Short mmCIF file of C-alpha atoms in Angstrom, two decimals:
data_model
loop_
_atom_site.label_atom_id
_atom_site.label_comp_id
_atom_site.label_asym_id
_atom_site.label_seq_id
_atom_site.Cartn_x
_atom_site.Cartn_y
_atom_site.Cartn_z
CA UNK A 1 20.39 -18.90 14.89
CA UNK A 2 20.15 -22.31 13.31
CA UNK A 3 20.48 -23.12 9.55
CA UNK A 4 16.78 -23.78 9.30
CA UNK A 5 16.05 -20.48 10.91
CA UNK A 6 18.40 -18.66 8.52
CA UNK A 7 16.84 -20.35 5.51
CA UNK A 8 13.35 -19.33 6.70
CA UNK A 9 14.42 -15.68 7.24
CA UNK A 10 16.07 -15.65 3.72
CA UNK A 11 12.95 -16.96 2.12
CA UNK A 12 10.79 -14.41 3.97
CA UNK A 13 13.23 -11.62 2.77
CA UNK A 14 13.00 -12.83 -0.77
CA UNK A 15 9.23 -13.00 -0.66
CA UNK A 16 8.86 -9.52 0.79
CA UNK A 17 11.29 -8.18 -1.85
CA UNK A 18 9.16 -9.76 -4.55
CA UNK A 19 6.00 -8.28 -3.07
CA UNK A 20 7.27 -4.76 -2.88
CA UNK A 21 8.72 -4.95 -6.37
CA UNK A 22 5.29 -5.85 -7.59
CA UNK A 23 3.62 -3.23 -5.49
CA UNK A 24 5.90 -0.55 -7.18
CA UNK A 25 5.37 -2.11 -10.51
CA UNK A 26 1.52 -1.92 -10.07
CA UNK A 27 1.73 1.72 -9.04
CA UNK A 28 3.81 2.46 -12.18
CA UNK A 29 1.32 0.63 -14.40
CA UNK A 30 -1.58 2.58 -12.81
CA UNK A 31 0.23 5.83 -13.22
CA UNK A 32 0.85 5.04 -16.88
CA UNK A 33 -2.67 3.88 -17.60
CA UNK A 34 -4.22 6.84 -15.73
CA UNK A 35 -2.59 9.02 -18.45
CA UNK A 36 -5.10 7.47 -20.91
CA UNK A 37 -8.10 6.39 -18.96
CA UNK A 38 -10.09 7.71 -15.91
CA UNK A 39 -8.56 6.75 -12.57
CA UNK A 40 -11.94 5.19 -11.69
CA UNK A 41 -11.82 2.78 -14.64
CA UNK A 42 -8.23 1.79 -13.98
CA UNK A 43 -8.83 0.95 -10.28
CA UNK A 44 -12.12 -0.81 -11.09
CA UNK A 45 -10.57 -3.17 -13.59
CA UNK A 46 -7.63 -3.87 -11.12
CA UNK A 47 -10.19 -4.67 -8.44
CA UNK A 48 -12.36 -6.91 -10.68
CA UNK A 49 -9.48 -8.94 -11.93
CA UNK A 50 -7.74 -9.22 -8.55
CA UNK A 51 -11.03 -10.25 -6.76
CA UNK A 52 -11.90 -12.66 -9.54
CA UNK A 53 -8.58 -14.37 -9.13
CA UNK A 54 -8.75 -14.47 -5.37
CA UNK A 55 -12.26 -16.06 -5.58
CA UNK A 56 -10.89 -18.74 -7.98
CA UNK A 57 -8.05 -19.49 -5.52
CA UNK A 58 -9.87 -19.22 -2.15
CA UNK A 59 -13.32 -20.55 -2.89
CA UNK A 60 -12.29 -24.07 -3.78
CA UNK A 61 -9.98 -24.18 -0.61
CA UNK A 62 -12.43 -22.76 1.90
CA UNK A 63 -15.92 -22.96 0.49
CA UNK A 64 -18.57 -20.43 1.49
CA UNK A 65 -16.99 -20.17 4.90
CA UNK A 66 -14.44 -17.69 3.34
CA UNK A 67 -17.33 -15.08 3.42
CA UNK A 68 -17.98 -15.44 7.11
CA UNK A 69 -17.09 -12.47 9.12
CA UNK A 70 -17.65 -11.49 12.68
CA UNK A 71 -17.56 -7.77 11.99
CA UNK A 72 -19.19 -6.93 8.60
CA UNK A 73 -19.30 -3.20 9.42
CA UNK A 74 -15.56 -3.01 9.95
CA UNK A 75 -15.07 -5.18 6.78
CA UNK A 76 -17.13 -2.66 4.84
CA UNK A 77 -15.19 0.25 6.21
CA UNK A 78 -11.87 -1.37 5.40
CA UNK A 79 -12.91 -1.95 1.82
CA UNK A 80 -14.00 1.71 1.48
CA UNK A 81 -10.69 2.92 3.02
CA UNK A 82 -8.88 0.84 0.35
CA UNK A 83 -10.87 2.33 -2.41
CA UNK A 84 -10.19 5.82 -1.07
CA UNK A 85 -6.52 5.10 -0.75
CA UNK A 86 -6.24 3.91 -4.38
CA UNK A 87 -8.36 6.69 -5.74
CA UNK A 88 -6.38 9.44 -4.05
CA UNK A 89 -2.90 7.85 -4.59
CA UNK A 90 -3.41 7.15 -8.35
CA UNK A 91 -4.92 10.55 -8.87
CA UNK A 92 -1.76 12.09 -7.28
CA UNK A 93 0.53 9.93 -9.39
CA UNK A 94 -1.01 11.49 -12.59
CA UNK A 95 0.79 14.69 -11.58
CA UNK A 96 3.69 13.85 -9.29
CA UNK A 97 6.66 11.46 -9.70
CA UNK A 98 6.38 7.84 -8.66
CA UNK A 99 9.19 7.79 -6.11
CA UNK A 100 8.16 10.99 -4.32
CA UNK A 101 4.49 9.83 -4.29
CA UNK A 102 5.51 6.40 -2.91
CA UNK A 103 7.64 8.23 -0.17
CA UNK A 104 4.54 10.26 0.93
CA UNK A 105 2.59 7.07 1.31
CA UNK A 106 5.30 5.83 3.56
CA UNK A 107 4.06 8.35 6.16
CA UNK A 108 1.51 5.62 7.01
CA UNK A 109 3.42 3.96 9.79
CA UNK A 110 3.91 7.30 11.39
CA UNK A 111 0.24 8.28 11.15
CA UNK A 112 -0.71 4.88 12.45
CA UNK A 113 1.51 5.60 15.52
CA UNK A 114 -0.26 8.95 16.13
CA UNK A 115 -3.77 7.43 15.79
CA UNK A 116 -2.97 4.24 17.68
CA UNK A 117 -3.34 6.09 20.99
CA UNK A 118 -6.90 7.47 20.65
CA UNK A 119 -8.24 4.62 18.53
CA UNK A 120 -6.52 1.53 19.87
CA UNK A 121 -5.53 2.62 23.37
CA UNK A 122 -1.81 2.21 22.80
CA UNK A 123 0.86 4.28 24.51
CA UNK A 124 3.23 6.09 22.11
CA UNK A 125 6.87 6.25 23.31
CA UNK A 126 8.93 9.50 23.13
CA UNK A 127 11.23 7.97 20.48
CA UNK A 128 8.18 7.25 18.29
CA UNK A 129 6.96 10.85 18.63
CA UNK A 130 10.45 11.92 17.45
CA UNK A 131 10.23 9.55 14.55
CA UNK A 132 6.82 10.92 13.60
CA UNK A 133 8.16 14.52 13.59
CA UNK A 134 11.14 13.39 11.59
CA UNK A 135 8.92 11.83 9.03
CA UNK A 136 6.88 14.88 8.41
CA UNK A 137 10.16 16.86 8.04
CA UNK A 138 11.02 14.33 5.30
CA UNK A 139 7.85 15.10 3.46
CA UNK A 140 8.44 18.80 3.66
CA UNK A 141 11.95 18.27 2.27
CA UNK A 142 10.45 16.42 -0.73
CA UNK A 143 7.67 18.92 -1.26
CA UNK A 144 9.77 22.04 -0.38
CA UNK A 145 7.18 24.77 0.19
CA UNK A 146 7.50 27.00 -2.78
CA UNK A 147 8.87 24.12 -4.88
CA UNK A 148 7.44 22.56 -8.04
CA UNK A 149 5.92 19.66 -6.04
CA UNK A 150 4.34 21.89 -3.46
CA UNK A 151 0.81 21.99 -5.06
CA UNK A 152 -2.72 21.01 -3.96
CA UNK A 153 -2.22 17.76 -5.94
CA UNK A 154 0.38 16.62 -3.39
CA UNK A 155 -2.28 16.75 -0.75
CA UNK A 156 -3.93 13.81 -2.52
CA UNK A 157 -1.03 11.59 -1.76
CA UNK A 158 -1.09 12.88 1.92
CA UNK A 159 -4.79 12.04 2.00
CA UNK A 160 -4.01 8.59 0.61
CA UNK A 161 -1.52 8.04 3.48
CA UNK A 162 -4.23 8.99 6.01
CA UNK A 163 -6.70 6.69 4.34
CA UNK A 164 -4.19 3.92 4.33
CA UNK A 165 -3.53 4.45 7.96
CA UNK A 166 -7.15 3.98 8.82
CA UNK A 167 -7.18 0.94 6.64
CA UNK A 168 -4.22 -0.54 8.66
CA UNK A 169 -5.82 0.26 12.08
CA UNK A 170 -9.04 -1.43 10.98
CA UNK A 171 -7.01 -4.47 9.81
CA UNK A 172 -5.44 -4.71 13.22
CA UNK A 173 -8.88 -4.90 14.78
CA UNK A 174 -10.11 -7.45 12.32
CA UNK A 175 -7.06 -9.64 12.89
CA UNK A 176 -8.55 -10.65 16.16
CA UNK A 177 -11.74 -12.05 14.73
CA UNK A 178 -11.45 -12.76 10.97
CA UNK A 179 -8.86 -14.67 8.87
CA UNK A 180 -6.56 -12.70 6.62
CA UNK A 181 -7.96 -14.52 3.51
CA UNK A 182 -11.50 -13.47 4.44
CA UNK A 183 -10.44 -9.88 5.16
CA UNK A 184 -8.58 -9.49 1.91
CA UNK A 185 -11.26 -11.04 -0.21
CA UNK A 186 -14.05 -9.03 1.25
CA UNK A 187 -12.13 -5.72 0.86
CA UNK A 188 -11.54 -6.60 -2.83
CA UNK A 189 -15.24 -7.41 -3.33
CA UNK A 190 -16.34 -4.23 -1.48
CA UNK A 191 -14.07 -2.14 -3.82
CA UNK A 192 -15.29 -4.00 -6.93
CA UNK A 193 -18.88 -3.61 -5.96
CA UNK A 194 -18.69 0.12 -5.18
CA UNK A 195 -16.75 1.00 -8.23
CA UNK A 196 -19.11 -1.05 -10.48
CA UNK A 197 -21.82 1.56 -9.90
CA UNK A 198 -19.47 4.39 -10.89
CA UNK A 199 -17.12 2.93 -13.57
CA UNK A 200 -19.74 2.72 -16.47
CA UNK A 201 -19.79 6.56 -16.49
CA UNK A 202 -16.01 6.64 -17.10
CA UNK A 203 -15.63 3.64 -19.28
CA UNK A 204 -13.39 3.81 -22.37
CA UNK A 205 -12.74 0.72 -24.46
CA UNK A 206 -9.03 0.10 -24.07
CA UNK A 207 -6.68 -0.81 -26.88
CA UNK A 208 -5.36 -4.33 -27.15
CA UNK A 209 -2.04 -3.34 -25.61
CA UNK A 210 -3.66 -1.40 -22.77
CA UNK A 211 -6.05 -4.29 -22.05
CA UNK A 212 -3.03 -6.56 -21.59
CA UNK A 213 -1.49 -4.00 -19.27
CA UNK A 214 -4.80 -3.78 -17.26
CA UNK A 215 -4.74 -7.59 -16.95
CA UNK A 216 -1.17 -7.59 -15.76
CA UNK A 217 -2.17 -4.91 -13.28
CA UNK A 218 -4.83 -7.23 -11.75
CA UNK A 219 -2.41 -10.24 -11.79
CA UNK A 220 0.39 -8.27 -10.13
CA UNK A 221 -1.93 -7.02 -7.45
CA UNK A 222 -2.90 -10.48 -6.53
CA UNK A 223 0.62 -11.81 -6.67
CA UNK A 224 2.05 -9.08 -4.51
CA UNK A 225 -0.49 -9.83 -1.79
CA UNK A 226 0.17 -13.52 -1.96
CA UNK A 227 3.89 -13.00 -1.73
CA UNK A 228 3.38 -10.67 1.22
CA UNK A 229 1.29 -13.26 3.01
CA UNK A 230 3.95 -15.95 2.30
CA UNK A 231 6.68 -13.75 3.57
CA UNK A 232 4.92 -13.46 6.92
CA UNK A 233 4.73 -17.19 7.15
CA UNK A 234 8.52 -17.30 7.07
CA UNK A 235 9.59 -14.40 9.29
CA UNK A 236 7.76 -11.98 11.69
CA UNK A 237 6.52 -8.56 10.55
CA UNK A 238 9.04 -6.73 12.83
CA UNK A 239 11.95 -8.51 11.10
CA UNK A 240 10.59 -7.84 7.62
CA UNK A 241 9.41 -4.26 8.15
CA UNK A 242 12.69 -2.50 7.22
CA UNK A 243 12.88 -4.40 3.99
CA UNK A 244 9.36 -2.92 2.84
CA UNK A 245 11.27 0.45 2.44
CA UNK A 246 12.98 -1.08 -0.54
CA UNK A 247 9.82 -0.17 -2.44
CA UNK A 248 11.19 3.31 -2.54
CA UNK A 249 14.21 2.13 -4.29
CA UNK A 250 12.11 0.03 -6.81
CA UNK A 251 9.75 3.06 -7.38
CA UNK A 252 12.72 5.30 -8.08
CA UNK A 253 14.25 2.87 -10.62
CA UNK A 254 10.98 1.95 -12.31
CA UNK A 255 10.00 5.69 -12.43
CA UNK A 256 13.28 6.46 -14.11
CA UNK A 257 12.94 3.64 -16.64
CA UNK A 258 9.22 4.26 -17.47
CA UNK A 259 8.87 7.99 -17.07
CA UNK A 260 12.37 9.29 -17.17
CA UNK A 261 12.25 10.92 -13.74
CA UNK A 262 14.89 10.61 -11.03
CA UNK A 263 14.53 12.30 -7.68
CA UNK A 264 16.76 15.40 -7.23
CA UNK A 265 19.04 15.71 -4.11
CA UNK A 266 16.21 17.08 -2.02
CA UNK A 267 14.00 14.23 -3.04
CA UNK A 268 16.68 11.62 -2.09
CA UNK A 269 17.19 13.32 1.17
CA UNK A 270 13.46 13.53 2.01
CA UNK A 271 13.07 9.84 1.06
CA UNK A 272 16.04 8.89 3.29
CA UNK A 273 14.57 10.83 6.22
CA UNK A 274 11.21 9.11 5.91
CA UNK A 275 12.94 5.65 5.68
CA UNK A 276 14.89 6.40 8.93
CA UNK A 277 11.75 7.76 10.72
CA UNK A 278 9.70 4.72 9.68
CA UNK A 279 12.29 2.21 10.81
CA UNK A 280 12.70 4.03 14.14
CA UNK A 281 8.82 3.91 14.54
CA UNK A 282 8.65 0.12 13.71
CA UNK A 283 11.56 -0.70 16.12
CA UNK A 284 9.49 0.53 18.97
CA UNK A 285 6.43 -1.50 19.80
CA UNK A 286 3.67 0.63 21.38
CA UNK A 287 2.53 -0.48 24.82
CA UNK A 288 -1.11 -0.93 25.70
CA UNK A 289 -2.65 1.42 28.26
CA UNK A 290 -4.93 -1.35 29.57
#
């Protein structure tokens, strides 16, 4: 590996770490604000700020071509999946700790593996099936049937993981026809538009402090996506994928600082199992049946 290659890899790792830190921070802010305002309102403000900032960045660069898509139906469905993911996940975070909720969302690579066969025609290897099973064991360890987290509310986080999995599968299909800039912008606009029809029924005028937090939420959402995109310009997704599990560490630390919660030994064990299963899944590329 040359010095230039090492430097590129290091930059990619730094960018991905910055992105996942902001993702964890955004989730923590959403959890905090959802304790004062309706989840719909919090997510709508996040979408509007995020989409407005994206437009200000992308429109001068690309002009109206940024709105051009070959598959409008899939773009609409992707945007709706993202809305569903955010609604379910933030609703769950109102009642469950940040680290454990984030760990459940990290079932996504495993669910994508299961669904990639029927939806994308990919063959799943035996090691991947083992990893999927291991991941679900990790979730059971976190929730512990009969434990305090084993409630219907936890199913909201599981539902968010399924919705996010569909979002990722649709993204893989759109990557063949549309640019990532177009896809990310259109998903934000779909979310903003859909929630605009609903948000007025849940609107509460925020305090000055909370208004600043809502603004920060939208800005952090944009910066996290920009850093993620920049990371993939410096290193390939397979190389960076294990580092994304660092979000679980950031979620645990931020959750402790902001909410005074630290996962217990079963929580740590479950989170570790999910990390291992996810990395095993990502280390095995599925083969096409065609």
